[in-house]
């Protein structure tokens, strides 16, 4: 093996930095899943009857489903009875302010670098932090309320804005949509809710931070974002988890609704614990994300940087219903060591003159397997629909894999669909060239990989882009050839 | 500055360099000429630390330090620069960002303060003139989509910014039209100082009309078979490499 190859492999072998466990007392229910557990979750959250019924219906449907086997990933069978479906930091009473949040939890978020405190107003990010299953604190709520923006935990939304929740919950991802979405619908414990009223442009980035702390816990959060006519919001999502030997399940659902002329930008930096070098432990990230461009000229953009998780199964999609609506998907997915990622998007063109753009950058290193899976569907009525897809794969080393599964279904002859794909390997020549200019192998690999991901990174909000670049560097310590 | 003694190197099982001796002093320009396959590029690669070559014998000292012991990036930081025969493309990485990172890692190594964006910009604007470069080069990805001539000019631009003590130009003239050749040579001449040195590796004499060497060495079958002044290059151009071959004890290459 050449020096360059070895160096890149060393680089990819750096350790997960977010693997600490926070010592907080938590309240969990016993492992296992049945209707009583769902009733218990619902009762703990003091939910209205209709929501309990909705959950139960989802659960009953889920029992008729089988876990999808079509993704290009392999893992041991999940025992759904061996998971804790609800875990919350124990707290004595309803929190009135951030000062009442368990200081241990605040310290955890500080370690993670999340600006949870209001004094960090200047950072311009409003954060809803979800610790295990429960939303711990939402910052800047008052500021946002003045504009009529609702940004709160999902549980709070159920209590405070039941009419909105009832109207939109399941309207984009129905409870029976797929195996993991049905599971989530049955047992979701919290998440974030965001509502931007007509004509309002949200003045700051809204952000949710997810962290799985407790052992053997599944995290099933649900995010619902509604942008009314002419509204705009940029939403960020970040996630980490402690390092544990066992696999933990994360099955989230995100729904976005954009009305006429509304725009929603949703950015994710996913850094769940990926497992160790040999593939022990790590998060199973089975997520359903979908946006609905319900109104004319509406626009939904997904940008994701997926560096964590042992297994990623995720296809942020857009239903382009409104005429002239636009869907975008920008993705960087990294699979290092034994990580497996099967990710992509679905762009469903229904309205006239709808447009979609897909830019996917897959990076495989170590023994990682990275698959792009995407569907572009042009329905009969989608006159003049346009799609452009670009899927690039970068291989670091010779033991990893990159796969592309593009599906294209076109039922309207006036539409135009373009697909470009490429696979390249970080060349030893490139690394040597950088080194000859004085750069270390580490800097060289980071630079080459970041260059490869540039088109996606520039879609991220500034601070997130910097974070994503750093994260990629850390996640890659050790893998080219 | 550079002292090569009895250098032997091989690629896989083929011995390419078979005992090179060469001394380069500050302020000098040396031309290494030779037919295809004589080991010119191998010599350049060995000096820069390319991994594909294994040094089997001999020593190379650079400013008193053992060059062969150093990793390629260390050699670069110590002041060895290689202008590539085939400059490599790095998609998505902007040329000026790349250069700034490179320059600052060299400066860090030398205990100098890193240049900030403003100072760096002033520096590169000054250096761009040397190779008659357009501003747009700065923001384009390193060598990506560059023509052959642009790539070579970019190499000299890198050299102008990084200011090496020893620059090795590996077939920099290949693929250049006469105008580009003049620009490249002009840049190299302007960068010439009393305290730096250049090794020009070339097949043709053409480049040496513009970059006038102090010494010319003829490399044949991995050995320097003849050394002389700049007039040697002209003789070679007129009479071809067979002329020097005749006088040498040729070792058959397998």
PDB file of C-alpha atoms in Angstrom, chain A residues 35 38-43 46-62 158 166 169 175-176 182 184-188:
ATOM      1  CA  UNK A  35     -51.259  -0.810  22.614  1.00  0.00           C
ATOM      2  CA  UNK A  38     -48.955   3.664  23.165  1.00  0.00           C
ATOM      3  CA  UNK A  39     -51.750   4.580  25.553  1.00  0.00           C
ATOM      4  CA  UNK A  40     -49.135   5.244  28.207  1.00  0.00           C
ATOM      5  CA  UNK A  41     -47.110   7.531  25.952  1.00  0.00           C
ATOM      6  CA  UNK A  42     -50.237   9.371  24.934  1.00  0.00           C
ATOM      7  CA  UNK A  43     -51.356   9.700  28.549  1.00  0.00           C
ATOM      8  CA  UNK A  46     -51.845  14.409  28.048  1.00  0.00           C
ATOM      9  CA  UNK A  47     -52.950  14.064  24.482  1.00  0.00           C
ATOM     10  CA  UNK A  48     -56.471  14.489  23.177  1.00  0.00           C
ATOM     11  CA  UNK A  49     -58.447  11.403  22.300  1.00  0.00           C
ATOM     12  CA  UNK A  50     -58.186  11.909  18.531  1.00  0.00           C
ATOM     13  CA  UNK A  51     -54.424  11.748  18.666  1.00  0.00           C
ATOM     14  CA  UNK A  52     -54.449   8.557  20.678  1.00  0.00           C
ATOM     15  CA  UNK A  53     -56.800   7.064  18.118  1.00  0.00           C
ATOM     16  CA  UNK A  54     -54.500   8.225  15.331  1.00  0.00           C
ATOM     17  CA  UNK A  55     -51.564   6.528  17.025  1.00  0.00           C
ATOM     18  CA  UNK A  56     -53.449   3.320  17.619  1.00  0.00           C
ATOM     19  CA  UNK A  57     -54.621   3.196  14.046  1.00  0.00           C
ATOM     20  CA  UNK A  58     -51.026   3.631  12.903  1.00  0.00           C
ATOM     21  CA  UNK A  59     -49.893   0.900  15.264  1.00  0.00           C
ATOM     22  CA  UNK A  60     -52.519  -1.538  14.018  1.00  0.00           C
ATOM     23  CA  UNK A  61     -51.497  -0.838  10.470  1.00  0.00           C
ATOM     24  CA  UNK A  62     -47.820  -1.159  11.339  1.00  0.00           C
ATOM     25  CA  UNK A 158     -50.604  19.468  20.535  1.00  0.00           C
ATOM     26  CA  UNK A 166     -54.812  18.035  13.577  1.00  0.00           C
ATOM     27  CA  UNK A 169     -50.360  15.919  10.943  1.00  0.00           C
ATOM     28  CA  UNK A 175     -49.546   7.254   9.181  1.00  0.00           C
ATOM     29  CA  UNK A 176     -49.653   4.220   6.900  1.00  0.00           C
ATOM     30  CA  UNK A 182     -46.167   3.915  10.713  1.00  0.00           C
ATOM     31  CA  UNK A 184     -43.158   6.612  14.244  1.00  0.00           C
ATOM     32  CA  UNK A 185     -46.811   7.606  14.018  1.00  0.00           C
ATOM     33  CA  UNK A 186     -47.655   5.088  16.704  1.00  0.00           C
ATOM     34  CA  UNK A 187     -44.954   5.937  19.208  1.00  0.00           C
ATOM     35  CA  UNK A 188     -43.560   9.389  18.409  1.00  0.00           C
TER      36      UNK A 188
END
